[in-house]
Coordinates of C-alpha atoms in Angstrom, one line a residue:
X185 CA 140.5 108.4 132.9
X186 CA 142.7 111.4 131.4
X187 CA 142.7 111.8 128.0
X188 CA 145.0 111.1 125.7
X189 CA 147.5 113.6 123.2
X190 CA 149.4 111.9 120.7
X191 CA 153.0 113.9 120.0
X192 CA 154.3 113.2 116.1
X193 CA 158.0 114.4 116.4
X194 CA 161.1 113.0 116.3
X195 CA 162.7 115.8 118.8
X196 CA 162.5 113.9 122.8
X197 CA 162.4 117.5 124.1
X198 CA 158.8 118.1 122.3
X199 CA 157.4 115.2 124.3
X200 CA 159.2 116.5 127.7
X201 CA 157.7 120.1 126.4
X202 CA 154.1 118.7 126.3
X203 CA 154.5 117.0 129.2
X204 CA 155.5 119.9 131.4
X205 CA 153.0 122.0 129.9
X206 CA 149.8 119.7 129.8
X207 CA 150.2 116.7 131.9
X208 CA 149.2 118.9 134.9
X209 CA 146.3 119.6 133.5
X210 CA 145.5 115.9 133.5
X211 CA 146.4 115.0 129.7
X212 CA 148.9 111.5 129.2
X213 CA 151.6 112.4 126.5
X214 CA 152.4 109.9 124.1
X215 CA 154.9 110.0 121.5
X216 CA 156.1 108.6 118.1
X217 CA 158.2 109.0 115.5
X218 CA 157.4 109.1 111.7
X219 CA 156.6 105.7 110.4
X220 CA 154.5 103.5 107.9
X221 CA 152.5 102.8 111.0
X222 CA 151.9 106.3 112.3
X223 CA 148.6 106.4 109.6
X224 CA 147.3 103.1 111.6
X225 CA 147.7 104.7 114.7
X226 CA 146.2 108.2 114.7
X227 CA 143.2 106.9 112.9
X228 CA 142.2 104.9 115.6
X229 CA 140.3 107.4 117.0
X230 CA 142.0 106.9 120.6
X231 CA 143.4 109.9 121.3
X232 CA 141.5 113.3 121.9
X233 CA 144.1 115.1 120.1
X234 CA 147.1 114.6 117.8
X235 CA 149.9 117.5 117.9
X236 CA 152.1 117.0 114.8
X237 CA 155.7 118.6 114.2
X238 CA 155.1 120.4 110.2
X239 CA 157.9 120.4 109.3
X240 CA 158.6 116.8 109.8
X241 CA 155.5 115.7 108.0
X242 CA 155.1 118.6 105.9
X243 CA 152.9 117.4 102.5
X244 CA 151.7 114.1 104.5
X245 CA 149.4 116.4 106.1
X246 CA 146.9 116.5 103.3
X247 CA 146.6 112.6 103.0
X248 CA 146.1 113.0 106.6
X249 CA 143.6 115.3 107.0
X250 CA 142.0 113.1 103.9
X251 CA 141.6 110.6 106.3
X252 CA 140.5 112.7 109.4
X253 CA 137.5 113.1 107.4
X254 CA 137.0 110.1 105.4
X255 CA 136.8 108.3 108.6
X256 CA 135.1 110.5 110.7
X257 CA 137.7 111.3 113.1
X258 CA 136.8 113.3 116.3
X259 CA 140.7 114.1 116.6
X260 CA 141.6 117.1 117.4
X261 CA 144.9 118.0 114.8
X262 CA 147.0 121.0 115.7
X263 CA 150.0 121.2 114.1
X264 CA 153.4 123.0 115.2
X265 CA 156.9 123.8 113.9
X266 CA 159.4 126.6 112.0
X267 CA 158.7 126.1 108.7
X268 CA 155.2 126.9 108.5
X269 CA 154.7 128.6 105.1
X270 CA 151.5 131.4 105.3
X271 CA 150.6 130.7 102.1
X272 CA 149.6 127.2 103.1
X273 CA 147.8 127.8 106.9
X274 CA 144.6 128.9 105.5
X275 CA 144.4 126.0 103.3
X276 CA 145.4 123.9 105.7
X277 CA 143.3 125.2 108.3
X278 CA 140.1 125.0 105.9
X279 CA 140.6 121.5 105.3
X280 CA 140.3 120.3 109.1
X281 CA 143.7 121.4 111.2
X282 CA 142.5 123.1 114.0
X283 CA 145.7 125.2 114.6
X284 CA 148.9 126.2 113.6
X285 CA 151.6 127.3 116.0
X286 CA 154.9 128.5 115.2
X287 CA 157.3 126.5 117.5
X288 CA 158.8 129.8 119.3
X289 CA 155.5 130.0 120.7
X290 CA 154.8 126.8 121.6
X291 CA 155.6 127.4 125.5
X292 CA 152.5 130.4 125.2
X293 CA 150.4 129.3 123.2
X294 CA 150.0 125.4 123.8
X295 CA 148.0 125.1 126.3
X296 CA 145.5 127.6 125.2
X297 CA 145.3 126.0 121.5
X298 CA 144.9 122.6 122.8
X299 CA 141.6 123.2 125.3
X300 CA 140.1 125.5 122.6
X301 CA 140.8 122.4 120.2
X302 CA 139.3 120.2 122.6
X303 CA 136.2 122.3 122.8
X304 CA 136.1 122.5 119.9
X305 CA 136.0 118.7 119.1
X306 CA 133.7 118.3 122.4
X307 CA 131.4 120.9 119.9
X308 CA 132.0 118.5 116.7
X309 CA 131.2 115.3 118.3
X310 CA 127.9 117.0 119.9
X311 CA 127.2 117.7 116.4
X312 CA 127.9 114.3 114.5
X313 CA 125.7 113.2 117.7
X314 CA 122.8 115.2 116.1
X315 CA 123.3 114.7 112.7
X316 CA 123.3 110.8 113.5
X317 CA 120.6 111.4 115.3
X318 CA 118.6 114.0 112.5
X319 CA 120.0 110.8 110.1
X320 CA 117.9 108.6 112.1
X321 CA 114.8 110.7 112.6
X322 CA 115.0 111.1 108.8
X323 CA 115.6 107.2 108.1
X324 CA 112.2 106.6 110.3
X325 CA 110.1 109.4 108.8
X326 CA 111.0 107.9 105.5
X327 CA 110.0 104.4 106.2
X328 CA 107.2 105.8 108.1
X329 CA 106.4 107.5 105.0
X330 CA 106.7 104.8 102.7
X331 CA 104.6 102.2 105.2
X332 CA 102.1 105.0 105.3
X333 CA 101.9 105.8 101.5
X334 CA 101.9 101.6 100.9
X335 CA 99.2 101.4 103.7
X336 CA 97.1 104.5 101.3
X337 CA 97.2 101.9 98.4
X338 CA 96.3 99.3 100.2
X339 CA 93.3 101.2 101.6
X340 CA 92.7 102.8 98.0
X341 CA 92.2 99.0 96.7
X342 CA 90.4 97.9 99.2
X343 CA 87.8 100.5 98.9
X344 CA 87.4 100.3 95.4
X345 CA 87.2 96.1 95.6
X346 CA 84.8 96.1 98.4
X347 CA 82.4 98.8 96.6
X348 CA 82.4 96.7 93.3
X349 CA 83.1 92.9 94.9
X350 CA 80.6 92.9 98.2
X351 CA 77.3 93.4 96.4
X352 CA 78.1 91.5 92.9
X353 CA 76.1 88.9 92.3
X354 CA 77.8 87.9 89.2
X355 CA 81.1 85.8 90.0
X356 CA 81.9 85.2 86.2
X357 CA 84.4 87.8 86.4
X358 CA 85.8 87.7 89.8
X359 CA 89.3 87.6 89.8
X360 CA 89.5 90.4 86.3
X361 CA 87.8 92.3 89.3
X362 CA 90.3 92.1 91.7
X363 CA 93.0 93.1 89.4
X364 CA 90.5 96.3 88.0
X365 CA 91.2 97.3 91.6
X366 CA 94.8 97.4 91.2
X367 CA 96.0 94.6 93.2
X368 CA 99.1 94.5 91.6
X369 CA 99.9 98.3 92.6
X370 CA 99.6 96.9 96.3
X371 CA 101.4 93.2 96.0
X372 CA 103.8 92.0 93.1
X373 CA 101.9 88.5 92.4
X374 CA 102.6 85.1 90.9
X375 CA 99.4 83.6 90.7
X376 CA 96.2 84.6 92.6
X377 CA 93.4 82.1 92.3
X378 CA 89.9 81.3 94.0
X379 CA 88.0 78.2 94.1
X380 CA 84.1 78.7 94.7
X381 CA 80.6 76.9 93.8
X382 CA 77.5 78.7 92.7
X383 CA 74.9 76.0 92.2
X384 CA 75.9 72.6 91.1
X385 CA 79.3 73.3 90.2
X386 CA 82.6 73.7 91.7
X387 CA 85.1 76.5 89.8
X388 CA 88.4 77.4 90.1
X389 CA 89.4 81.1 88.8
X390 CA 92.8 81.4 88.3
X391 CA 95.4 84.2 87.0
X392 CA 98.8 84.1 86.7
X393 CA 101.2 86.5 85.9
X394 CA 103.3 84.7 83.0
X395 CA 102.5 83.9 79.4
X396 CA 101.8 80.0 80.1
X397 CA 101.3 77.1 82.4
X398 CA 102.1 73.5 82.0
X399 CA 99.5 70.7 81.4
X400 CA 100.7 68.8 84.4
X401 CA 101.7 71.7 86.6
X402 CA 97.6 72.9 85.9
X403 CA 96.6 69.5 86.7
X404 CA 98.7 69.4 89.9
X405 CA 97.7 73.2 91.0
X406 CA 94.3 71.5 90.7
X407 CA 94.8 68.9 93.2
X408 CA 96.4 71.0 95.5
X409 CA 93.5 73.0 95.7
X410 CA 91.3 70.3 96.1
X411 CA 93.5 69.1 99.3
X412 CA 93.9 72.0 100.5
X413 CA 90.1 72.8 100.2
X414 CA 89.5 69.7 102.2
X415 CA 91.8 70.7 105.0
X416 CA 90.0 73.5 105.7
X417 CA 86.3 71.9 105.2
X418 CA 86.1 68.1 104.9
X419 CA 84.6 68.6 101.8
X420 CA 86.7 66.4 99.3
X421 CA 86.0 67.6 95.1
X422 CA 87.2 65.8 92.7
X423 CA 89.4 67.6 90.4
X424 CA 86.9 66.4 87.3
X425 CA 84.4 68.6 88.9
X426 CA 86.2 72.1 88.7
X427 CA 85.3 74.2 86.1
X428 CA 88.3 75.9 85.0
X429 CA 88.3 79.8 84.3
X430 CA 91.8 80.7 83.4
X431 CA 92.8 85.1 83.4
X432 CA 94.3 86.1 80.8
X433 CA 92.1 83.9 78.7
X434 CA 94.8 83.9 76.2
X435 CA 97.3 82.1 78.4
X436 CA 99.0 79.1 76.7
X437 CA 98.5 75.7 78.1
X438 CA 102.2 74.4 77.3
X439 CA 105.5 74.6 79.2
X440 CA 106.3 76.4 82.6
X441 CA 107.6 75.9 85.7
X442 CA 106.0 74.0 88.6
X443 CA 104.0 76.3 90.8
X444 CA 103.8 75.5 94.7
X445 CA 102.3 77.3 97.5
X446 CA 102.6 77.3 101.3
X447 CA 100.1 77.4 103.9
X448 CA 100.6 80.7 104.1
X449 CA 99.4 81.7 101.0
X450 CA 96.0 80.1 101.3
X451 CA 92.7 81.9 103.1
X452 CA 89.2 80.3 103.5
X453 CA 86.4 81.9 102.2
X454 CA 84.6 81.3 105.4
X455 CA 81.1 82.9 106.9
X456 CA 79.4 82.0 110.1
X457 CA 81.9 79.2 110.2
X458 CA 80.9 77.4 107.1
X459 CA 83.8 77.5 104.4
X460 CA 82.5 78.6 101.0
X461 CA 85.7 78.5 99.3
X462 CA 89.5 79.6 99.2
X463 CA 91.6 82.0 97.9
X464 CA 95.4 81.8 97.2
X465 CA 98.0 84.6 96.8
X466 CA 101.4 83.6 95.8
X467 CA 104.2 86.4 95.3
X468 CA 106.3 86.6 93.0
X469 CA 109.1 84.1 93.1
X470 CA 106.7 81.6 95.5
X471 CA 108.0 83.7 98.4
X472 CA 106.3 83.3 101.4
X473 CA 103.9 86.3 102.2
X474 CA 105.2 88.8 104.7
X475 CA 103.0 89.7 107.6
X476 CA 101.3 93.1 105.9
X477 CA 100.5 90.7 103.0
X478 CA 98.8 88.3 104.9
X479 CA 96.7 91.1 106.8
X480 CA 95.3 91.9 103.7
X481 CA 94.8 88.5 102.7
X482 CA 92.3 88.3 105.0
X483 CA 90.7 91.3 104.2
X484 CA 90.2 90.5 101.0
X485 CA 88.9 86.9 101.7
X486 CA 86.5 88.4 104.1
X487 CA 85.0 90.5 101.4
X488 CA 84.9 87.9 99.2
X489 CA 83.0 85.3 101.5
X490 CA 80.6 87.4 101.8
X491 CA 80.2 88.7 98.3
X492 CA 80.1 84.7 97.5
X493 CA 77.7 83.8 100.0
X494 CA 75.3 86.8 98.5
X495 CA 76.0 85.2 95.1
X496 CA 74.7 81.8 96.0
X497 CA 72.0 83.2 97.8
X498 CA 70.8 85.3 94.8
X499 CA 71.2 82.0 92.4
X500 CA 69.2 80.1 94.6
X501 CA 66.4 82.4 94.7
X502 CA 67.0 82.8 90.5
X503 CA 67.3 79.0 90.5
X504 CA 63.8 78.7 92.5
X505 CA 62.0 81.6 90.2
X506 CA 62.7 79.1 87.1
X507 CA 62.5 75.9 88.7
X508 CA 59.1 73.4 88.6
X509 CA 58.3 73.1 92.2
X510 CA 57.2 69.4 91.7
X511 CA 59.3 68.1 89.3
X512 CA 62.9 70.1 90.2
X513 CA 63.3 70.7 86.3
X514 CA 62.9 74.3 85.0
X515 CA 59.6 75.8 84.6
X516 CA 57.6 77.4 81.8
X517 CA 59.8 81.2 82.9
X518 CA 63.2 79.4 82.9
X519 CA 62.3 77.7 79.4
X520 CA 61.9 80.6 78.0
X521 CA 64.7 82.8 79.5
X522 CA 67.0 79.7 77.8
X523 CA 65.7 79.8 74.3
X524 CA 65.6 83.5 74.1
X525 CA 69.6 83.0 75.3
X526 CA 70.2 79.9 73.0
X527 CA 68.2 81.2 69.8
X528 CA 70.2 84.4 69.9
X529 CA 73.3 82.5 70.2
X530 CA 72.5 80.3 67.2
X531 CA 72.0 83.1 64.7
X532 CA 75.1 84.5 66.3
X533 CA 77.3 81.8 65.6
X534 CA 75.2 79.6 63.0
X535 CA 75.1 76.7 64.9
X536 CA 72.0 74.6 64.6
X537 CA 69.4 74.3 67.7
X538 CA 66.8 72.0 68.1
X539 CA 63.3 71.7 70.4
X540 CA 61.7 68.7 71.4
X541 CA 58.2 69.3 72.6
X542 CA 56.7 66.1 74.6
X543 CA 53.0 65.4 75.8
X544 CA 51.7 62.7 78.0
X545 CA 49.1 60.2 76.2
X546 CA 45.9 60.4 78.2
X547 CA 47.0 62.3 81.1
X548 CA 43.9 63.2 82.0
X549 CA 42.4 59.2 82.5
X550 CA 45.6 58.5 85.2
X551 CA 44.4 61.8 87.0
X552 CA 40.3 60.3 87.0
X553 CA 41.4 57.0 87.5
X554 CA 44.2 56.9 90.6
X555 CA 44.1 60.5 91.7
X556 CA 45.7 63.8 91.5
X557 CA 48.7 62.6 93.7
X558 CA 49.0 59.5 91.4
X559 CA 49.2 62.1 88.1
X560 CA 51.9 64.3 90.1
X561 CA 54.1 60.6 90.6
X562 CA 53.9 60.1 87.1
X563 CA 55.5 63.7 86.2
X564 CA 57.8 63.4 88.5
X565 CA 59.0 59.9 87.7
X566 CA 58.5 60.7 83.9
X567 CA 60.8 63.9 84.5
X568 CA 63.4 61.4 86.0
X569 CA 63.3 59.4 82.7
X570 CA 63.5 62.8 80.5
X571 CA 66.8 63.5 82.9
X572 CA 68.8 60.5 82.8
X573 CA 68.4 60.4 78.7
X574 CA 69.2 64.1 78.1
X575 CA 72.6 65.5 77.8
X576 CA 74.3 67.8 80.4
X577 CA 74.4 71.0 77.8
X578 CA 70.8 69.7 77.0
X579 CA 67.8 72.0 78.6
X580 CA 65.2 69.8 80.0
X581 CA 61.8 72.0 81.1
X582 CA 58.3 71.3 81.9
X583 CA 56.8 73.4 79.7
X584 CA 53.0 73.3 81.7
X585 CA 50.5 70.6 82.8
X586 CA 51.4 67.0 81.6
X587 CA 54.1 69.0 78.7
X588 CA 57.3 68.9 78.6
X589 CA 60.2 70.8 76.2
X590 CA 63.7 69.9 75.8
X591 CA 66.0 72.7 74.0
X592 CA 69.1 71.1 72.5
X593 CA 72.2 73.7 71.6
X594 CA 74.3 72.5 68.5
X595 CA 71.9 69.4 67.4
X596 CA 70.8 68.5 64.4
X597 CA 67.6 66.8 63.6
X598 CA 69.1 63.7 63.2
X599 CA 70.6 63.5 66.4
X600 CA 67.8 64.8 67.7
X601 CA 65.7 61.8 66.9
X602 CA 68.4 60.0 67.9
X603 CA 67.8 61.4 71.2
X604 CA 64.2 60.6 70.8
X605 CA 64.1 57.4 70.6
X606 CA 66.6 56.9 73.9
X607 CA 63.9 59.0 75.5
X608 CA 61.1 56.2 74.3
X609 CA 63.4 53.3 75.6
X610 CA 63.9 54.5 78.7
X611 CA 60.4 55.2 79.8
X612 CA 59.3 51.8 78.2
X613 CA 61.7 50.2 80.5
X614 CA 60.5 52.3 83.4
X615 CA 57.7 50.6 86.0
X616 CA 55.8 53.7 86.6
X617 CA 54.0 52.3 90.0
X618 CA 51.2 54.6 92.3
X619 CA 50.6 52.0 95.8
X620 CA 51.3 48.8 94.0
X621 CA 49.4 50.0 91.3
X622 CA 51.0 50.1 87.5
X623 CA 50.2 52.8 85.4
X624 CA 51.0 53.0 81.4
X625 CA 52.6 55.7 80.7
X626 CA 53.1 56.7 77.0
X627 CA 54.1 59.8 75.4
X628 CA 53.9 62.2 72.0
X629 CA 56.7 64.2 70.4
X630 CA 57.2 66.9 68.2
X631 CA 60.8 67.9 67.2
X632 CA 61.7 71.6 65.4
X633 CA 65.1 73.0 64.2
X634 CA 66.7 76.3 63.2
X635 CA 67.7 74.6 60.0
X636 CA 64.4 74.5 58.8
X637 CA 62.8 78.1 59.7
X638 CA 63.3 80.7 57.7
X639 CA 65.6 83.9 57.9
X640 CA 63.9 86.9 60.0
X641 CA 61.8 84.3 61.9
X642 CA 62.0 84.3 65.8
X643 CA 61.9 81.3 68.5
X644 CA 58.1 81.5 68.3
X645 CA 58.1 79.7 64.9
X646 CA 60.4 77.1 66.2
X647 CA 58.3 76.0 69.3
X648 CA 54.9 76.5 66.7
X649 CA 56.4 73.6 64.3
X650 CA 57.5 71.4 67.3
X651 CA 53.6 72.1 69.0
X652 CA 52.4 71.2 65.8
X653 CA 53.9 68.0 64.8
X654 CA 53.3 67.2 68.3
X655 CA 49.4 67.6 68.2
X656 CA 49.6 65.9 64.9
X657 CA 51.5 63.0 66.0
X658 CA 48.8 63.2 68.5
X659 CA 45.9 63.0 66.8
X660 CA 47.2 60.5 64.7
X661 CA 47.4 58.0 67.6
X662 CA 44.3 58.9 69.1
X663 CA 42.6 58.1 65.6
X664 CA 44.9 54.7 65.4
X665 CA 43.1 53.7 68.9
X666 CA 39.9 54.4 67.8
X667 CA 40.1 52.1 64.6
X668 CA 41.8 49.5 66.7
X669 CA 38.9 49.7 69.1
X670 CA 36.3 50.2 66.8
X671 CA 37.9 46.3 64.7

């Protein structure tokens, strides 16, 4: 297909000129006059060049050659005529006319000026080619460049969470560990929040990036956990059994927006193929997380499963150290690691703490008379009792042998022998039974409080006055069965 040469005159013999001149060297001549429309035309990039009579268009040519270059045009613009002022070629010339030629050279010069201007635009075009394709280059090195410098901080934060998550055996803190290892650098988020259990207890960690949460939006986020938890594992927990640990602990519990989340956001915390808990991302504005997001989603739950699954390990082994073997309650070590903990909390906060220190009447005579096995029943059984009459906050121990100690936090010695006497109802109601054989099972007490010792003394004094009034109490009924005997 011959290329095209668009004539701007209104003088027919300039056509007939160009056509005698170039159309045997394969070029179709086109002409037109001067009109509103001419603009339209030569800007629609058709033609290979556009030969324009000066001194028709004169001034024009500067909005012209405006538009060469605001639209990119790969036209080729020589201009002709009579009137050509010098003053105006090389200005003209510097702003994008490839040529000028006085119309009493046309017949010479034409052809020449027009293949040079063609090569010339055959040059330009190579060149826009490159620079579109340098633009190009440059457009993927940047985004390489920023995927590469986003994949850094990813691999920055997951360094630094895995080196202080994986090994932790202390889950308190989980999720104000996660954001000390920038997570928000990596991912702009909503809410981030992990439900786990480490011994008897299910809890739900939870941040969010505003200032407060709604009751019933809380109480709803709650329940969607606990469905989507049971999705993943069968396991169904009731919401009344999440412990909730809310980051920052100053958030207010008022008004806000609902909060949702997709499938998408959600990963189980998952080892061996046992799910240990979940974790939710949400971004910001509950989007739904793009696929780099959800890569490291599931880094970061992988981590986390098995820095959980070390956790529970570790307070199972903790929870055996300080844990009676035969009747489940804590031992004589967890007793005390409690009311070290509790009795520096009291003088901390001045809030009263009371010991109850119990001792099985004639222990030894159940032993001699049904067995050892019959004497471990009656421990176990009478722990049971000591259990169900406690409260949860209430720290029930066997202290050693046939002696038990309960530590109560914030309890006075009123309610404490309030307490007391529920304790001596319930194991007078209880049948304690060793192969059809009833055994009478009756106990002595000794209660102590902070309120009573004095300033500077330690927990030491406080199980010394609860011993005490035990052994007295003690003694006392031993010497009321003797009279009663000896009537």
């Amino acid at each position: 297909m011959n290329e095209k040469i668009l004539v701007i005159s209104d003088k027919k013999m300039d056509c007939e000129l160009f056509e005698q001149i170039l159309g045997p060297k394969g070029f179709d001549i086109e002409g037109m006059c001067l009109s509103e429309e001419i603009e339209i035309e030569i800007l629609k990039d058709t033609y290979a060049a556009v030969l324009a009579d000066y001194d028709l268009i004169e001034n024009r040519i500067y909005d012209w050659l405006g538009f060469f270059q605001e639209s990119g045009s790969s036209a080729c613009l020589i201009l002709y005529g009579e009137n050509i002022e010098s003053g105006n070629i090389s200005d003209i010339l510097q702003k994008g006319a490839y040529g000028l030629i006085p119309r009493s050279l046309l017949s010479e010069r034409l052809c020449d000026t027009v293949l040079g201007g063609l090569e010339n635009r055959k040059t330009f075009v190579d060149i826009l080619e490159m620079v579109d394709a340098l633009r190009d280059v440059n457009e993927t090195l940047e985004q390489e460049k920023s995927t590469l410098s986003k994949k850094n901080q990813e691999l920055g934060f997951i360094n630094r969470f895995s080196s202080t998550v994986a090994y932790d055996y202390n889950w308190d803190r989980i999720i104000p560990r996660i954001l000390d290892a920038d997570l928000k650098k990596v991912v702009d988020i909503e809410l981030i929040s992990i439900l786990y259990r480490i011994g008897t207890r299910w809890k739900l960690a939870l941040h969010l990036s505003g200032k407060e949460i709604n009751k019933e939006t809380l109480e709803r986020l709650k329940e969607d956990m606990a469905v989507n938890f049971l999705t993943l594992s069968r396991k169904k927990i009731s919401t009344e059994d999440m412990d909730l640990h809310l980051y920052p602990a100053n958030i207010r519990v008022s008004s806000s927006g609902p909060i949702s989340f997709s499938s998408q956001c959600i990963r189980p915390l998952s080892l061996a193929g046992k799910v240990l808990g979940m974790l939710v991302i949400v971004p910001k504005g509950g989007k739904e997380p793009k696929k780099g997001l959800q890569e490291l989603m599931t880094t970061i739950s992988n981590i986390l499963a098995m820095s959980l699954k070390n956790a529970q390990e570790y307070n199972r082994l903790k929870e055996m150290a300080v844990t009676d073997g035969l009747t489940g309650i804590y031992n004589h070590k967890g007793f005390k690691e409690f009311m070290q903990r509790e009795f520096q909390r009291t003088i901390r906060y001045h809030k009263p703490l009371s010991l109850i220190m119990i001792d099985v009447d004639n222990f030894k005579s159940v032993n001699d008379s049904f067995g050892h096995q019959a004497g471990d029943c009656v421990l176990r059984e009478l722990a049971g009792c000591l259990k169900r009459s406690v409260r949860q906050t209430d720290i029930l121990a066997r202290y050693g042998g046939d002696e038990f100690a309960i530590l109560l936090p914030e309890t006075d010695m009123e309610r404490t022998e309030m307490l007391v006497k529920r304790i001596l109802n319930t194991i007078k109601q209880h049948v304690f039974e060793w192969r059809s054989e009833k055994i009478k099972v009756e106990i002595s007490h000794g209660i102590s409080t902070t309120l009573e010792i004095e300033k500077g003394q330690d927990e030491k004094e406080l199980i010394h006055r609860a011993d005490s009034r035990l052994y007295h109490l003690k003694r006392s009924s031993t010497l009321l069965r003797v009279a009663s005997r000896e009537v």
